[in-house]
Amino acid sequence: MNIYQELGLQRIINASGRMTALGVSVSAKETAESLKEASQQFVDISALMDAAGERIASYTGGEDACPTTGAAAGIAIAVAGCIAKGSIDITLRLPDSEGLPNEVIIQKGHCINFGAPVTQMIALGGGKPVEVGFANFTHENNLVETINENTAAIMYVKSHHCIQKGMLSLEKMIEIAKEANVPIIVDAAAEEDLEKYISNGADLVTYSGSKAIEGPVSGFITGRADLIASCKLQYNGIGRPMKIGKEGIIGLLTALDIYINKDIESIREEELKTLELIKNNIESIDGIHCSIEKDQAGRDIHRLRISIDQKKTGMNIYQLIDALTTGEISIRTRNHLANLGMIEIDPRPLLEGDAEEIINKFKRIFNHNE
Ligand SMILES: *Cc1c(COP(=O)(O)O)cnc(C)c1O
């Protein structure tokens, strides 16, 4: 019985991805142990923030870094940092930014909801989101002509949630931002590459520590030293209700260390084997079709796609989802293609023994005995 089942909750098998609704990711044993150890000692927090920032920056190529509770806090704090520009007076009155340069320009196709709206996180930091372009298209001049003396920053969101066509590229936006001498903030919450956006010339980049990095609830902002100093200052203001504790910071550092040294290729190979195991065991069920598909956004991730023949099984895809999620063990698949009659199994979040549980559950649902 796991610690959540002791509370009367279902055991969750996450076959859907890094979902905040399911606890995002699980930590490696070393990360969990470092969290525990950090929670049992005192430390000078400001010195810890500085030391952690230095360590994080060594992984990103940024001049410095500021730990956060996540990428959402990273957006709010980065915006506040760009508005305050190191001023304690401004820091103490944000998110009230009246009379100050506070406009944060963002392309319409980037105004996503990742679980909360990006524009709301901008407002939380005292920014006034100014949307440019159209849902499916931005012209260079839409951005150029919107920059004025009230512009505090330009925001670029790198996410599969964003419109992927017709948007200005990050390179173009950085070029325009540099020309206008306005800082550019990149939300790279779930991205795997920790150096790319800094090396492209972004001023601040924010990451989630619990997504690709698989750390505890945490995150960071990395980039220009003067702006990072202003971000750290925000913990005396709007950052306070988003404070990251000593445990979170240490857990993040341990997770980063593991992440940097990870052999992604062999992990991907293992994941493919897991998918093949599930496929080989459930495709013999009459009316079930399985295929292994590559990620649609072009990443090197494979997923098992499953569809069912309603005539043969007497069940439609929604009834299958329902059957998978109910009971003591709840299997959560990727369901955004359900309207097309398909569900997917993402191998990345599967824990030891999960693949066997999935196979058993399919056999039970379809009364399949061999
Ligand atoms: C997940 C996500 C966030 C929020 O990250 P947290 O670490 O959960 O705060 C922000 N932006 C994008 C694009 C995301 O995918």
Coordinates of C-alpha atoms and ligand atoms in Angstrom, one line a residue:
M1 CA 0.0 0.0 0.0
N2 CA 1.5 3.4 -0.9
I3 CA 1.3 6.5 1.3
Y4 CA -1.6 7.9 -0.7
Q5 CA -3.6 4.7 -0.5
E6 CA -3.3 4.9 3.3
L7 CA -5.4 8.1 2.9
G8 CA -8.0 6.0 1.1
L9 CA -6.9 7.2 -2.4
Q10 CA -6.6 5.1 -5.5
R11 CA -3.2 3.8 -6.6
I12 CA -2.5 5.8 -9.8
I13 CA -0.6 4.3 -12.7
N14 CA 0.4 7.3 -14.7
A15 CA 0.6 6.4 -18.4
S16 CA -0.2 9.9 -19.6
G17 CA 2.9 12.0 -19.2
R18 CA 4.1 14.8 -16.8
M19 CA 0.7 15.9 -15.6
T20 CA 0.4 18.4 -12.8
A21 CA -3.0 16.7 -12.0
L22 CA -1.2 13.5 -11.2
G23 CA 1.8 14.9 -9.4
V24 CA 3.9 15.7 -12.4
S25 CA 6.9 13.3 -11.9
V26 CA 8.4 11.1 -9.3
S27 CA 11.8 11.7 -7.8
A28 CA 14.8 9.4 -8.1
K29 CA 15.8 7.8 -4.8
E30 CA 18.9 10.1 -4.4
T31 CA 16.7 13.1 -4.9
A32 CA 14.2 12.0 -2.3
E33 CA 17.0 11.3 0.2
S34 CA 18.5 14.7 -0.4
L35 CA 15.0 16.3 0.3
K36 CA 14.7 14.4 3.5
E37 CA 18.2 15.4 4.7
A38 CA 17.8 19.0 3.8
S39 CA 14.5 19.2 5.7
Q40 CA 16.3 18.2 8.9
Q41 CA 18.9 21.0 9.1
F42 CA 18.9 24.8 9.3
V43 CA 20.6 26.9 6.7
D44 CA 21.1 30.6 5.8
I45 CA 18.4 30.8 3.1
S46 CA 19.9 33.8 1.3
A47 CA 23.3 32.2 1.1
L48 CA 21.6 28.9 -0.1
M49 CA 19.7 30.9 -2.8
D50 CA 23.0 32.3 -4.0
A51 CA 24.9 29.0 -4.0
A52 CA 22.0 27.2 -5.7
G53 CA 21.8 29.9 -8.3
E54 CA 25.5 29.6 -9.1
R55 CA 25.1 25.8 -9.4
I56 CA 22.0 26.0 -11.6
A57 CA 23.7 28.6 -13.8
S58 CA 26.7 26.2 -14.4
Y59 CA 24.2 23.8 -16.0
T60 CA 22.4 26.5 -18.2
G61 CA 25.2 28.7 -19.2
G62 CA 23.4 31.7 -17.7
E63 CA 25.3 34.3 -15.7
D64 CA 23.2 33.4 -12.6
A65 CA 20.0 31.7 -11.6
C66 CA 17.1 32.1 -9.1
P67 CA 15.3 29.1 -7.6
T68 CA 11.5 29.2 -7.7
T69 CA 8.6 26.9 -6.9
G70 CA 8.0 26.3 -10.6
A71 CA 7.8 27.8 -14.0
A72 CA 4.5 29.6 -13.3
A73 CA 6.2 31.4 -10.3
G74 CA 9.2 31.9 -12.6
I75 CA 7.0 33.9 -15.1
A76 CA 5.6 36.1 -12.3
I77 CA 8.9 36.7 -10.6
A78 CA 10.8 37.3 -13.9
V79 CA 8.2 39.9 -14.9
A80 CA 8.4 41.5 -11.5
G81 CA 12.2 41.5 -11.7
C82 CA 12.1 43.2 -15.1
I83 CA 9.7 45.9 -13.8
A84 CA 11.5 46.5 -10.5
K85 CA 15.0 46.5 -12.1
G86 CA 16.6 46.1 -8.7
S87 CA 14.5 48.8 -7.0
I88 CA 13.3 47.8 -3.5
D89 CA 10.6 50.5 -3.5
I90 CA 9.1 49.0 -6.6
T91 CA 9.5 45.5 -5.3
L92 CA 7.5 46.4 -2.2
R93 CA 4.5 47.8 -4.2
L94 CA 4.2 45.2 -7.0
P95 CA 1.9 43.9 -8.5
D96 CA 0.8 47.6 -8.4
S97 CA 2.9 49.0 -11.3
E98 CA 0.9 52.0 -12.2
G99 CA 3.0 54.7 -13.9
L100 CA 5.9 52.4 -14.5
P101 CA 6.9 50.7 -17.7
N102 CA 4.9 47.5 -17.2
E103 CA 3.8 46.2 -20.6
V104 CA 4.8 42.6 -21.4
I105 CA 4.3 41.8 -25.1
I106 CA 3.3 38.3 -26.0
Q107 CA 2.1 36.7 -29.3
K108 CA -1.6 35.8 -29.3
G109 CA -0.7 32.2 -30.3
H110 CA 1.4 31.9 -27.1
C111 CA -1.4 33.0 -24.8
I112 CA -1.9 29.5 -23.6
N113 CA -3.5 27.9 -20.5
F114 CA -1.0 25.4 -19.1
G115 CA -3.3 24.7 -16.2
A116 CA -3.5 28.4 -15.5
P117 CA -3.2 31.3 -18.1
V118 CA 0.3 32.6 -18.9
T119 CA -1.2 36.1 -19.1
Q120 CA -2.4 35.8 -15.5
M121 CA 1.1 34.9 -14.3
I122 CA 2.4 38.0 -16.1
A123 CA -0.3 40.1 -14.3
L124 CA 0.7 38.5 -10.9
G125 CA 4.2 40.0 -11.4
G126 CA 2.7 43.4 -12.1
G127 CA 2.9 43.1 -15.8
K128 CA 0.2 44.2 -18.2
P129 CA 0.0 41.6 -20.9
V130 CA -0.2 43.1 -24.4
E131 CA -1.1 40.5 -27.0
V132 CA 0.1 41.0 -30.5
G133 CA -0.7 39.4 -33.8
F134 CA -3.5 36.9 -34.3
A135 CA -4.3 33.4 -33.0
N136 CA -2.6 31.8 -36.1
F137 CA -0.2 34.5 -37.3
T138 CA 2.1 37.3 -36.2
H139 CA 3.8 39.8 -38.5
E140 CA 7.2 41.1 -37.4
N141 CA 5.8 44.6 -37.4
N142 CA 3.0 43.6 -35.0
L143 CA 5.8 43.2 -32.5
V144 CA 8.1 46.0 -33.6
E145 CA 5.3 48.6 -33.6
T146 CA 4.0 47.6 -30.2
I147 CA 7.3 48.2 -28.4
N148 CA 7.2 51.6 -26.7
E149 CA 8.6 53.3 -23.6
N150 CA 6.2 51.4 -21.4
T151 CA 7.4 48.0 -22.5
A152 CA 8.9 46.1 -19.6
A153 CA 9.7 42.8 -21.4
I154 CA 8.8 40.5 -24.3
M155 CA 7.6 37.0 -23.5
Y156 CA 8.2 33.9 -25.6
V157 CA 6.5 30.6 -24.6
K158 CA 8.1 27.4 -25.8
S159 CA 5.4 24.7 -25.5
H160 CA 3.5 22.1 -27.4
H161 CA 0.4 24.0 -26.2
C162 CA 1.3 27.0 -28.4
I163 CA 0.3 27.5 -32.0
Q164 CA 3.2 26.1 -33.9
K165 CA 2.7 27.8 -37.2
G166 CA 2.7 31.4 -38.2
M167 CA 4.4 32.6 -35.0
L168 CA 7.5 34.7 -34.9
S169 CA 10.6 32.6 -34.1
L170 CA 12.5 33.0 -30.9
E171 CA 15.5 34.1 -32.9
K172 CA 13.5 36.8 -34.6
M173 CA 12.0 38.0 -31.4
I174 CA 15.4 38.1 -29.7
E175 CA 16.8 40.2 -32.6
I176 CA 13.9 42.6 -32.2
A177 CA 14.2 42.7 -28.4
K178 CA 17.9 43.4 -28.6
E179 CA 17.4 46.2 -31.2
A180 CA 14.8 47.8 -28.8
N181 CA 16.9 47.1 -25.7
V182 CA 14.0 45.3 -24.0
P183 CA 14.6 42.1 -22.0
I184 CA 13.1 38.9 -23.4
I185 CA 11.8 36.2 -21.1
V186 CA 11.4 32.6 -22.3
D187 CA 9.0 30.2 -20.6
A188 CA 10.7 26.8 -21.3
A189 CA 8.8 25.0 -18.5
A190 CA 8.8 21.5 -19.9
E191 CA 11.8 21.8 -22.2
E192 CA 14.7 19.3 -22.0
D193 CA 17.5 21.5 -23.3
L194 CA 18.8 23.7 -20.5
E195 CA 21.3 25.7 -22.5
K196 CA 19.6 26.4 -25.8
Y197 CA 17.6 29.5 -25.0
I198 CA 20.4 31.2 -23.1
S199 CA 22.8 30.5 -25.9
N200 CA 20.3 31.9 -28.3
G201 CA 20.5 35.2 -26.4
A202 CA 17.4 35.2 -24.1
D203 CA 17.7 37.4 -21.1
L204 CA 15.7 35.2 -18.7
V205 CA 14.6 31.6 -19.1
T206 CA 12.3 29.8 -16.7
Y207 CA 12.1 26.0 -16.2
S208 CA 10.0 23.7 -14.2
G209 CA 12.1 21.5 -11.9
S210 CA 9.4 18.8 -11.8
K211 CA 8.9 18.2 -15.5
A212 CA 11.8 17.1 -17.7
I213 CA 14.2 17.4 -14.7
E214 CA 12.0 15.2 -12.6
G215 CA 12.7 17.0 -9.3
P216 CA 10.4 18.0 -6.5
V217 CA 7.9 20.9 -7.0
S218 CA 10.5 23.5 -7.9
G219 CA 11.9 25.5 -10.8
F220 CA 14.2 28.3 -11.6
I221 CA 14.9 31.4 -13.7
T222 CA 18.3 31.7 -15.3
G223 CA 20.0 34.4 -17.3
R224 CA 21.4 37.9 -17.0
A225 CA 23.0 38.6 -13.6
D226 CA 21.4 42.1 -13.0
L227 CA 17.9 40.7 -13.8
I228 CA 18.4 37.6 -11.7
A229 CA 19.4 39.8 -8.7
S230 CA 16.2 41.7 -9.2
C231 CA 14.3 38.4 -9.4
K232 CA 15.8 37.3 -6.1
L233 CA 14.7 40.6 -4.5
Q234 CA 11.1 39.7 -5.3
Y235 CA 11.1 37.2 -2.4
N236 CA 10.7 40.3 -0.3
G237 CA 7.5 41.0 -2.2
I238 CA 5.3 39.1 -4.6
G239 CA 7.6 36.1 -4.4
R240 CA 6.8 35.5 -0.7
P241 CA 3.6 33.4 -1.3
M242 CA 5.6 31.4 -3.8
K243 CA 8.6 30.7 -1.7
I244 CA 10.6 27.6 -2.3
G245 CA 11.9 25.9 0.8
K246 CA 15.4 24.6 1.6
E247 CA 14.2 21.0 0.8
G248 CA 12.9 22.1 -2.6
I249 CA 16.1 23.8 -3.5
I250 CA 18.3 20.9 -2.5
G251 CA 16.0 18.4 -4.2
L252 CA 16.1 20.5 -7.4
L253 CA 20.0 20.6 -7.3
T254 CA 20.1 16.8 -6.8
A255 CA 17.6 16.2 -9.6
L256 CA 19.5 18.5 -11.9
D257 CA 22.7 16.6 -11.2
I258 CA 21.1 13.3 -12.1
Y259 CA 19.4 14.8 -15.2
I260 CA 22.6 16.2 -16.6
N261 CA 24.3 12.9 -16.3
K262 CA 21.4 10.8 -17.6
D263 CA 21.8 8.4 -20.5
I264 CA 18.7 9.4 -22.4
E265 CA 19.3 7.1 -25.3
S266 CA 19.3 3.9 -23.2
I267 CA 16.2 5.2 -21.2
R268 CA 14.3 5.7 -24.5
E269 CA 15.3 2.1 -25.5
E270 CA 14.0 0.7 -22.3
E271 CA 10.7 2.7 -22.8
L272 CA 10.4 1.2 -26.3
K273 CA 10.8 -2.3 -24.8
T274 CA 8.1 -1.6 -22.2
L275 CA 5.7 -0.5 -25.0
E276 CA 6.5 -3.6 -27.0
L277 CA 5.8 -5.8 -23.9
I278 CA 2.4 -4.2 -23.4
K279 CA 1.6 -4.4 -27.1
N280 CA 2.6 -8.1 -27.4
N281 CA 0.3 -8.9 -24.5
I282 CA -2.8 -7.0 -25.3
E283 CA -3.0 -7.1 -29.1
S284 CA -4.2 -10.7 -29.1
I285 CA -7.4 -9.5 -27.4
D286 CA -10.2 -9.6 -30.0
G287 CA -11.1 -6.1 -31.2
I288 CA -8.0 -4.3 -29.8
H289 CA -5.6 -2.6 -32.2
C290 CA -2.2 -1.4 -31.1
S291 CA 0.6 0.5 -32.8
I292 CA 3.7 2.2 -31.5
E293 CA 3.8 5.8 -32.7
K294 CA 6.4 8.5 -32.6
D295 CA 5.6 11.8 -30.8
Q296 CA 3.6 14.2 -32.9
A297 CA 5.7 17.2 -31.9
G298 CA 8.8 15.4 -33.3
R299 CA 10.4 14.6 -30.0
D300 CA 12.2 11.2 -29.6
I301 CA 9.4 9.7 -27.5
H302 CA 7.3 6.7 -28.5
R303 CA 3.8 5.9 -27.3
L304 CA 1.5 2.9 -27.7
R305 CA -1.7 3.9 -29.5
I306 CA -4.7 1.7 -28.7
S307 CA -8.1 1.7 -30.5
I308 CA -11.0 -0.7 -30.0
D309 CA -13.5 -2.2 -32.4
Q310 CA -16.9 -1.5 -30.7
K311 CA -18.7 -4.3 -32.7
K312 CA -16.3 -6.9 -31.4
T313 CA -15.8 -5.6 -27.8
G314 CA -19.2 -4.1 -27.2
M315 CA -17.4 -1.1 -25.7
N316 CA -16.5 2.3 -27.0
I317 CA -13.3 4.2 -26.2
Y318 CA -14.9 6.3 -23.4
Q319 CA -16.2 3.2 -21.7
L320 CA -12.7 1.7 -22.0
I321 CA -11.2 4.9 -20.3
D322 CA -13.8 4.6 -17.6
A323 CA -13.0 0.9 -17.0
L324 CA -9.3 1.7 -16.8
T325 CA -9.7 4.5 -14.3
T326 CA -12.1 2.9 -11.9
G327 CA -11.1 0.4 -9.2
E328 CA -8.4 0.2 -6.7
I329 CA -5.7 0.8 -9.3
S330 CA -6.5 3.6 -11.7
I331 CA -4.7 3.6 -15.0
R332 CA -4.6 7.1 -16.5
T333 CA -3.8 7.1 -20.2
R334 CA -3.3 10.0 -22.7
N335 CA -6.8 10.7 -23.9
H336 CA -6.6 13.8 -26.1
L337 CA -7.2 11.6 -29.2
A338 CA -10.2 9.9 -27.6
N339 CA -12.6 11.8 -29.9
L340 CA -10.8 10.0 -32.8
G341 CA -11.4 6.7 -31.0
M342 CA -7.8 6.3 -29.7
I343 CA -6.0 6.4 -26.4
E344 CA -2.2 6.3 -25.8
I345 CA 0.2 4.9 -23.3
D346 CA 3.2 7.1 -22.5
P347 CA 6.0 4.9 -21.2
R348 CA 8.0 7.7 -19.5
P349 CA 6.1 8.0 -16.2
L350 CA 5.6 4.2 -15.8
L351 CA 7.1 2.8 -12.6
E352 CA 8.4 -0.7 -11.9
G353 CA 5.5 -3.2 -12.3
D354 CA 3.1 -0.8 -13.9
A355 CA 3.4 -2.4 -17.4
E356 CA 2.3 -5.8 -15.9
E357 CA -0.6 -4.1 -14.0
I358 CA -1.7 -2.5 -17.3
I359 CA -1.6 -5.8 -19.1
N360 CA -3.6 -7.5 -16.3
K361 CA -6.2 -4.8 -16.3
F362 CA -6.8 -5.0 -20.0
K363 CA -7.1 -8.8 -19.7
R364 CA -9.6 -8.4 -16.9
I365 CA -11.7 -5.8 -18.7
F366 CA -12.0 -7.9 -21.8
N367 CA -12.2 -11.3 -19.9
H368 CA -9.2 -12.4 -21.9
N369 CA -7.7 -15.7 -20.7
E370 CA -4.9 -17.4 -22.5
Ligands
LIG1 C1 3.8 23.4 -16.9 C2 4.0 24.7 -17.5 C3 4.1 25.9 -16.7 C4 4.0 25.8 -15.2 O1 5.1 25.1 -14.6 P1 5.0 24.8 -13.1 O2 6.4 24.3 -12.8 O3 4.0 23.8 -12.9 O4 4.7 26.0 -12.4 C5 4.3 27.1 -17.4 N1 4.4 27.1 -18.7 C6 4.2 26.0 -19.5 C7 4.4 26.2 -21.0 C8 4.1 24.8 -18.9 O5 4.0 23.7 -19.7

